[in-house]
PDB file of C-alpha atoms and ligand atoms in Angstrom:
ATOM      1  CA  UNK A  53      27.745  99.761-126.786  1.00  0.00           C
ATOM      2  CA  UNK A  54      29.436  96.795-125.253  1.00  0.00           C
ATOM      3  CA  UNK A  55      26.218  94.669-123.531  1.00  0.00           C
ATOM      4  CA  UNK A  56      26.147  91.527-122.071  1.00  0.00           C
ATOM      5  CA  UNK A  57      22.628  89.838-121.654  1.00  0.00           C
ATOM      6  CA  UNK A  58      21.746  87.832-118.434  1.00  0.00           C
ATOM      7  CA  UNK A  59      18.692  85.585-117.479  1.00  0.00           C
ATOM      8  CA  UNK A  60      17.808  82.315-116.674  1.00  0.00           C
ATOM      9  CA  UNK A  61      17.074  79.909-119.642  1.00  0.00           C
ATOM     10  CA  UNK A  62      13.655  80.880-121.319  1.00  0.00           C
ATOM     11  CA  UNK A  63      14.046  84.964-120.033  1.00  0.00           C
ATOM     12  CA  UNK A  64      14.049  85.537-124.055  1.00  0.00           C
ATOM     13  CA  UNK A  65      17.495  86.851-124.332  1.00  0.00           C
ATOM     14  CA  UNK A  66      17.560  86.223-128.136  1.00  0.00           C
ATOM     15  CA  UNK A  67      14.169  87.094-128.494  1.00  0.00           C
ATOM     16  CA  UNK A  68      15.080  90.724-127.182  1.00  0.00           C
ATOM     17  CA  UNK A  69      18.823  90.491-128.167  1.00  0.00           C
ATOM     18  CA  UNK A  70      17.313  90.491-132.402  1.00  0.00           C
ATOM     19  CA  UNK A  71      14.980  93.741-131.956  1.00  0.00           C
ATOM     20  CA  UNK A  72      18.041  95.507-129.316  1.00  0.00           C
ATOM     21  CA  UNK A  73      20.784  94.532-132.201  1.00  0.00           C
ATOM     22  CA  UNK A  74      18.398  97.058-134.718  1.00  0.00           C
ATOM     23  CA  UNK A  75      17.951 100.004-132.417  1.00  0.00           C
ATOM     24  CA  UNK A  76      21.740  99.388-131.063  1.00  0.00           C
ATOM     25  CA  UNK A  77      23.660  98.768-134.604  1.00  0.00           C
ATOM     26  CA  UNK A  78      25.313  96.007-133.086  1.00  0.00           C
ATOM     27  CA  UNK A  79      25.947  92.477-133.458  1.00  0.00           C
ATOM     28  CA  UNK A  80      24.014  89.869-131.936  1.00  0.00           C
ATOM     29  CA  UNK A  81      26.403  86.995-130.286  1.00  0.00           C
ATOM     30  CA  UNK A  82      25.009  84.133-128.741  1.00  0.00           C
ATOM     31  CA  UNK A  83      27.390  80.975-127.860  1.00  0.00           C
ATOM     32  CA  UNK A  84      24.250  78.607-127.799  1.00  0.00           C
ATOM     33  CA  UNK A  85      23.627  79.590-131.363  1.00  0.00           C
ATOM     34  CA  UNK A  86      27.698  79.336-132.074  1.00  0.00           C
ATOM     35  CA  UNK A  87      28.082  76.128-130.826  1.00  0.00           C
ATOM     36  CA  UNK A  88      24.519  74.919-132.377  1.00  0.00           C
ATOM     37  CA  UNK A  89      26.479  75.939-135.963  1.00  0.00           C
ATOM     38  CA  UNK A  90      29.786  74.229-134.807  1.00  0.00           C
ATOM     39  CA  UNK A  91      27.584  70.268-134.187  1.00  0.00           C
ATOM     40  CA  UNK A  92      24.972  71.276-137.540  1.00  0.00           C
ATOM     41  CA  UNK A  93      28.613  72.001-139.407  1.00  0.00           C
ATOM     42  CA  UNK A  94      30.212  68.822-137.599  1.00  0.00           C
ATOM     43  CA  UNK A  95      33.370  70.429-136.375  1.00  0.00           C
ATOM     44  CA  UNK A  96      35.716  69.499-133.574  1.00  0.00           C
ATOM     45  CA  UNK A  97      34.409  70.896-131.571  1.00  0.00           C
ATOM     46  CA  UNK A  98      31.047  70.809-132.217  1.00  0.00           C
ATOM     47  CA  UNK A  99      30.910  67.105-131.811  1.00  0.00           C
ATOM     48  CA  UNK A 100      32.764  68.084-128.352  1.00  0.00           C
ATOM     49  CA  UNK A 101      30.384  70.419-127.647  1.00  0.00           C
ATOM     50  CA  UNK A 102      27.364  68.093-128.054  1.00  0.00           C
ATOM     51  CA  UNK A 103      27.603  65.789-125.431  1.00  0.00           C
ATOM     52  CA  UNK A 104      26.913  69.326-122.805  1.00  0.00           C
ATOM     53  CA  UNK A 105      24.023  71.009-125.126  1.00  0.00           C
ATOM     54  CA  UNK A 106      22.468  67.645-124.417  1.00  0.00           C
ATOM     55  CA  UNK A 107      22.640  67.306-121.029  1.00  0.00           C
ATOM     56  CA  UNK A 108      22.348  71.245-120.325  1.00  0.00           C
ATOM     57  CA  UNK A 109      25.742  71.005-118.959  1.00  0.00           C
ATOM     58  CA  UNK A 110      28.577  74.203-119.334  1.00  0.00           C
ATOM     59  CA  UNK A 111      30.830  73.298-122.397  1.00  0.00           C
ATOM     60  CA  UNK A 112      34.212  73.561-121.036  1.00  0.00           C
ATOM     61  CA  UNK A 113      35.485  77.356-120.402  1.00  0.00           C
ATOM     62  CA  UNK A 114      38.537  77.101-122.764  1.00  0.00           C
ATOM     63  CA  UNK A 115      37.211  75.691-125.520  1.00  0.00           C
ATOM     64  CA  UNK A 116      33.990  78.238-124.992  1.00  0.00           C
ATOM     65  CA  UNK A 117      36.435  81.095-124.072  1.00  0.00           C
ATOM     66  CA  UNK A 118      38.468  80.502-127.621  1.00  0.00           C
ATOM     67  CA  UNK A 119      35.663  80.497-129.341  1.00  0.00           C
ATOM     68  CA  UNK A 120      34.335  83.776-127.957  1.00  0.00           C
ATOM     69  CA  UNK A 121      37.537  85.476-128.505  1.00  0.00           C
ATOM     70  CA  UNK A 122      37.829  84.972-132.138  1.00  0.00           C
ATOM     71  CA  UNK A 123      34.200  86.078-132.665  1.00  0.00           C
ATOM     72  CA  UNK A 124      35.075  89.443-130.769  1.00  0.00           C
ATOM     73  CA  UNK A 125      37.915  89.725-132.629  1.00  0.00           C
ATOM     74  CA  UNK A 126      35.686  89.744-135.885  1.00  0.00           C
ATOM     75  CA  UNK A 127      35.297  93.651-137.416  1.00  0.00           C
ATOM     76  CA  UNK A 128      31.968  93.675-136.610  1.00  0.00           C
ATOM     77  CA  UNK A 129      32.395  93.703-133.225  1.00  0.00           C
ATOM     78  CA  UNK A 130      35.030  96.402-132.823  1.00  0.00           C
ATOM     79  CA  UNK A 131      32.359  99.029-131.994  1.00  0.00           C
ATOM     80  CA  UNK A 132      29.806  97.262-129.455  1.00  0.00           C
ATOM     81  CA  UNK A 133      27.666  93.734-128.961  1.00  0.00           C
ATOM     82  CA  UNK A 134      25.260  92.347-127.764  1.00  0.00           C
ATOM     83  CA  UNK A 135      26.890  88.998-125.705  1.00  0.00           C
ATOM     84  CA  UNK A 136      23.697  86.566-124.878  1.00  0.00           C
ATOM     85  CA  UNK A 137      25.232  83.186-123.119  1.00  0.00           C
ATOM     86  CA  UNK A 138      28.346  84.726-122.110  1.00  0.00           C
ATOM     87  CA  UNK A 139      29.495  84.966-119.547  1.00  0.00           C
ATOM     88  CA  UNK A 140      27.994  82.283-118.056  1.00  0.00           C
ATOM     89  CA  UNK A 141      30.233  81.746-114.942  1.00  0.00           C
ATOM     90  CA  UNK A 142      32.557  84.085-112.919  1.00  0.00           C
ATOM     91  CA  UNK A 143      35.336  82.430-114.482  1.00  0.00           C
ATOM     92  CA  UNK A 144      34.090  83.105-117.957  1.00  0.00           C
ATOM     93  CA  UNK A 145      33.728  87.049-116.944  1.00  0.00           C
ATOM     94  CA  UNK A 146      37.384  86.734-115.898  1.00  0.00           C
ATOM     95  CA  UNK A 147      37.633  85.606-119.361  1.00  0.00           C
ATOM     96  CA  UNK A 148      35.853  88.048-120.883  1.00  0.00           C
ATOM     97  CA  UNK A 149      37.009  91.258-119.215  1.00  0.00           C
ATOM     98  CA  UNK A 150      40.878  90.222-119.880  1.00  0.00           C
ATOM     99  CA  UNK A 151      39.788  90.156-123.850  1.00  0.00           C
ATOM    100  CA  UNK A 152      38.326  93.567-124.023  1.00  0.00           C
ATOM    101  CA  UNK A 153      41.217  94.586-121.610  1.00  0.00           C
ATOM    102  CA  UNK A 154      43.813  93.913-124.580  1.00  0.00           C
ATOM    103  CA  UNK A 155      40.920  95.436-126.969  1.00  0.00           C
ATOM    104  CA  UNK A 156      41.284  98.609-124.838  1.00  0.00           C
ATOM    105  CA  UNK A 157      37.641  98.773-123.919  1.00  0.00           C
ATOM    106  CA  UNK A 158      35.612  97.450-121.021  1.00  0.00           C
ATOM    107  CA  UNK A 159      31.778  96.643-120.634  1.00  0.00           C
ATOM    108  CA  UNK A 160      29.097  99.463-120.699  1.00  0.00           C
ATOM    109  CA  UNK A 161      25.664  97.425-119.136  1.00  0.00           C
ATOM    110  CA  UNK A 162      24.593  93.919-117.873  1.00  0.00           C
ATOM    111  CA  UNK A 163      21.467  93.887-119.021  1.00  0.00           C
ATOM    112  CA  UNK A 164      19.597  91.204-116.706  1.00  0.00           C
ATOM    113  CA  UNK A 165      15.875  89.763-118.147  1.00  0.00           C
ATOM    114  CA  UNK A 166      13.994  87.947-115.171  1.00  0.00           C
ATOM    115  CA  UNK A 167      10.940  86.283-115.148  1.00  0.00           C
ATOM    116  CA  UNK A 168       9.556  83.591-112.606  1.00  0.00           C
ATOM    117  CA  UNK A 169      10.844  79.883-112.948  1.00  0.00           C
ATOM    118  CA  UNK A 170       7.494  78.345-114.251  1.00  0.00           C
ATOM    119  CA  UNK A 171       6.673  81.079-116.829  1.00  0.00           C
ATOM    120  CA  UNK A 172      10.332  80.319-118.107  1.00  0.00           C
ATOM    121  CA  UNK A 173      10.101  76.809-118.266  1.00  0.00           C
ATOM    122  CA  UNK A 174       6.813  76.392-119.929  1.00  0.00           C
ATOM    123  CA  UNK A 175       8.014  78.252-122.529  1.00  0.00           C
ATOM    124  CA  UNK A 176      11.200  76.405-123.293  1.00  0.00           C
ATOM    125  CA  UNK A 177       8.310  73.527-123.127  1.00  0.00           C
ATOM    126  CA  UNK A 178       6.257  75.237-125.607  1.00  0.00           C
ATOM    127  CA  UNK A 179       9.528  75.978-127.819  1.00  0.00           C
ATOM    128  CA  UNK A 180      11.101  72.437-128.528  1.00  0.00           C
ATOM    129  CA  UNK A 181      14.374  72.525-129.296  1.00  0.00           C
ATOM    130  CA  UNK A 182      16.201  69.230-128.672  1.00  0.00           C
ATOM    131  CA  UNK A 183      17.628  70.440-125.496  1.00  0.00           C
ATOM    132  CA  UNK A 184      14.161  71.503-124.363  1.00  0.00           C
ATOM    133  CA  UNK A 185      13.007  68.694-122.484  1.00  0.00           C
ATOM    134  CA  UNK A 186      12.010  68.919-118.654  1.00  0.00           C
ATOM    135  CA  UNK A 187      14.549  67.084-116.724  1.00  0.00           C
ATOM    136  CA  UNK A 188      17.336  69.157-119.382  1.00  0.00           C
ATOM    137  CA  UNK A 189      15.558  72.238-118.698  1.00  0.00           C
ATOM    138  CA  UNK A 190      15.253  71.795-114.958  1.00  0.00           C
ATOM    139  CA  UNK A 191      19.357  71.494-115.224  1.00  0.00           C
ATOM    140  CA  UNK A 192      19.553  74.249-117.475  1.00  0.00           C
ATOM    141  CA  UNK A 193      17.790  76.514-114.717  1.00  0.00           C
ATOM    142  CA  UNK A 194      19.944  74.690-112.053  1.00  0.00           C
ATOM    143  CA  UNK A 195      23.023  75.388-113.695  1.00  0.00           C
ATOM    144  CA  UNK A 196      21.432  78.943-114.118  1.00  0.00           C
ATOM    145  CA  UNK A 197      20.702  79.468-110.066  1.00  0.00           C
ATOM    146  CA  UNK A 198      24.686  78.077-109.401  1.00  0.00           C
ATOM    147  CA  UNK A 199      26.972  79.338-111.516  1.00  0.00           C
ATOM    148  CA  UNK A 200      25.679  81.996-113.587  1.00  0.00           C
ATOM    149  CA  UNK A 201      23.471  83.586-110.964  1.00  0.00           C
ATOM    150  CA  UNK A 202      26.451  85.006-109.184  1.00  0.00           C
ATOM    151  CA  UNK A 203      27.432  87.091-112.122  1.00  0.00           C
ATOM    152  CA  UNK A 204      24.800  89.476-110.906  1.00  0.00           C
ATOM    153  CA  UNK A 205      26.945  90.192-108.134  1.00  0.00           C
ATOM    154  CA  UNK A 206      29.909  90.570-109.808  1.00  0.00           C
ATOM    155  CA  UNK A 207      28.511  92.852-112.378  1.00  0.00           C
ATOM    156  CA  UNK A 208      26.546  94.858-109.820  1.00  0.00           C
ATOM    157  CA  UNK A 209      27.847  97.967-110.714  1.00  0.00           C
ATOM    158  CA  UNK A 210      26.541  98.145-114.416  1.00  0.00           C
ATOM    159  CA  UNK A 211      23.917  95.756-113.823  1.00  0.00           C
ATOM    160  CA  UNK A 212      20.030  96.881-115.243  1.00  0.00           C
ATOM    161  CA  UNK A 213      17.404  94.710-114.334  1.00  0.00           C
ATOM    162  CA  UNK A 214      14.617  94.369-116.373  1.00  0.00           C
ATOM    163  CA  UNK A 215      11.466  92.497-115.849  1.00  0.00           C
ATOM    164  CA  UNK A 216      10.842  89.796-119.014  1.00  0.00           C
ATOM    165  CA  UNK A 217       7.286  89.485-118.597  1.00  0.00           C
ATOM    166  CA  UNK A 218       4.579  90.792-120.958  1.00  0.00           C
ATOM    167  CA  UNK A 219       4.768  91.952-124.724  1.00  0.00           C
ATOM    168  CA  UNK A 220       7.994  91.474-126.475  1.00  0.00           C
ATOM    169  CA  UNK A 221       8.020  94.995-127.713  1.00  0.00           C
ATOM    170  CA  UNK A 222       7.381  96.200-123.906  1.00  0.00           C
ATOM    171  CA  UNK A 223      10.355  94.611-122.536  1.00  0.00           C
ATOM    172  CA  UNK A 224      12.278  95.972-125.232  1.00  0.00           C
ATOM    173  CA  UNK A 225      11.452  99.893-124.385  1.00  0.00           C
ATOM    174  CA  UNK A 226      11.882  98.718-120.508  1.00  0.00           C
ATOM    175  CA  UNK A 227      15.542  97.714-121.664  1.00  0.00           C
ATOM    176  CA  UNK A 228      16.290 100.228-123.548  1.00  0.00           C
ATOM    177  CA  UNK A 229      14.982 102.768-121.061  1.00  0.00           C
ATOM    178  CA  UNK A 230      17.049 101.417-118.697  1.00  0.00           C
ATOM    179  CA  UNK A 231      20.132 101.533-121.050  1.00  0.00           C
ATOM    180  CA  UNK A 232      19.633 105.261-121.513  1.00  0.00           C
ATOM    181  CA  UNK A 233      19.111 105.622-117.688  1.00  0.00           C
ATOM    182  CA  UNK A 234      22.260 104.220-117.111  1.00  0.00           C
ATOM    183  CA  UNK A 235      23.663 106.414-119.904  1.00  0.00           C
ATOM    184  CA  UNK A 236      22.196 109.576-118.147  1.00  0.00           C
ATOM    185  CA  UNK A 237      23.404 108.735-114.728  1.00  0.00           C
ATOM    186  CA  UNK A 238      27.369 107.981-116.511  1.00  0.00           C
ATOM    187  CA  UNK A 239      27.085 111.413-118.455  1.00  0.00           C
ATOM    188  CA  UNK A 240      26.642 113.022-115.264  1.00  0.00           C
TER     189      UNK A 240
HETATM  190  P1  LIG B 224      19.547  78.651-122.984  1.00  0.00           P
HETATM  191  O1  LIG B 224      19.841  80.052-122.550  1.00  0.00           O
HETATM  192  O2  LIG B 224      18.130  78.438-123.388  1.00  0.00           O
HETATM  193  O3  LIG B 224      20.044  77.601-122.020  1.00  0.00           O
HETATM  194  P2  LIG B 224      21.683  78.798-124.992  1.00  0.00           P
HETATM  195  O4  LIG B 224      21.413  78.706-126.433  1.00  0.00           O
HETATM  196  O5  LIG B 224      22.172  80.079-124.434  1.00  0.00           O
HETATM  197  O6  LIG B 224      20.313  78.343-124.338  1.00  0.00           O
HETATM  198  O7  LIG B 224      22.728  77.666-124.538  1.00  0.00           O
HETATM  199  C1  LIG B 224      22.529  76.306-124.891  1.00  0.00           C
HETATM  200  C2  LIG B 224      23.671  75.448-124.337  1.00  0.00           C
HETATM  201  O8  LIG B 224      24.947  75.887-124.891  1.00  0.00           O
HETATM  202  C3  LIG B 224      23.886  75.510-122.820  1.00  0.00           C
HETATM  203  O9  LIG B 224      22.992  74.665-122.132  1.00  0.00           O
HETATM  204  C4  LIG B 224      25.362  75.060-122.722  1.00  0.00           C
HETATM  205  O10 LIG B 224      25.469  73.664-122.858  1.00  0.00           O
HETATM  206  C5  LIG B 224      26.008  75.707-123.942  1.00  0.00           C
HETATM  207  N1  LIG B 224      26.595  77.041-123.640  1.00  0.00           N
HETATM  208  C6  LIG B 224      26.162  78.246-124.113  1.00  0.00           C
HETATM  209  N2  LIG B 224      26.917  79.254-123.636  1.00  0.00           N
HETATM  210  C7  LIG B 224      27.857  78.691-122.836  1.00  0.00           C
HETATM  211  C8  LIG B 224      28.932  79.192-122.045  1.00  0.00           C
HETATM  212  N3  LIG B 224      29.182  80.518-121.950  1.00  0.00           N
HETATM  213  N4  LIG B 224      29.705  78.321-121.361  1.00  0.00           N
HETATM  214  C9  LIG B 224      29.467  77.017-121.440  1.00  0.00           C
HETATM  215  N5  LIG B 224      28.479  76.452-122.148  1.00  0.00           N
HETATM  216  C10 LIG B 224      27.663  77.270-122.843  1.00  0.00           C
END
């Protein structure tokens, strides 16, 4: 299955991306942990990219969209992923739907994780990263509300809304139940 993963900062995309990569057989991509590789391994564009994890800003779409494509393009992905951080605008699902065009597939689900604004930011509080400070974090869910946000409209035909609040292994089933929902209403 081809699945992108939506939510504001601190929904716990990766969280649910590692146990839905098991039951799914699929990779797990996420272009905050690509471009966190790219500055640890000091690359081009990882001392580009930098400057934006920082702030919380969007790292520009074409260097973001090249580096997207080439993981995609990785044998690993031929059969299905899991996409957590992309698309983050409706640019970038431009982007994204042109590559699997020339793949000769298309998406199967949005999965979207919400959870109220204060939950999510005391737990990127609680978590630390470097980029997990409040006034970064309080851009992060900005950025979130303005340009990512409208995705939901744009993928409102396999969209699957699922509420990120409670046990870990709950919200799992809840996605995946919803996955197989979706499933059921495709297959006829
Ligand atoms: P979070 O979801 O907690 O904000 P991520 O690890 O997904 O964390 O992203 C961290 C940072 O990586 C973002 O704040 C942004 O600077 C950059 N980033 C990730 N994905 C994209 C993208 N699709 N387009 C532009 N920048 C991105």
């Amino acid at each position: 299955m081809r699945i992108v993963l939506i939510g504001p900062p601190g929904a716990g995309k990766g969280t649910q991306a590692a146990i839905l990569r098991e039951k799914l057989d699929v990779p797990h991509i996420s272009t905050g942990d690509l471009f966190r590789e790219h500055v640890s391994r000091r690359t081009a564009l990882g001392r580009t990219a930098q400057r934006y994890l920082d702030t919380g800003g969007l790292v520009p779409d074409d260097l973001t969209g090249d580096m997207v494509r080439e993981r995609l393009a990785e044998p690993d992905a031929r059969h299905g992923f899991l996409l957590d951080g992309f698309p983050r605008t409706v640019h970038q699902a431009h982007e994204l739907a042109a590559v699997l065009d020339v793949m000769g597939s298309t998406l199967d689900a949005v999965l979207e994780f919400t959870a109220p604004e204060e939950e999510v930011v005391a737990r990127l509080l609680n978590r630390g990263r470097p980029d997990d400070t409040e006034d970064v974090i309080r851009h992060r869910q900005q950025v979130y509300r303005s340009r990512t946000a409208p995705l939901l409209a744009h993928y409102s035909d396999i969209l699957v809304t699922v509420p990120a609040t409670g046990p870990v292994e709950e919200i799992a089933s809840r996605a995946l139940a919803g996955l197989t929902d979706r499933g059921a209403r495709l297959g006829g």
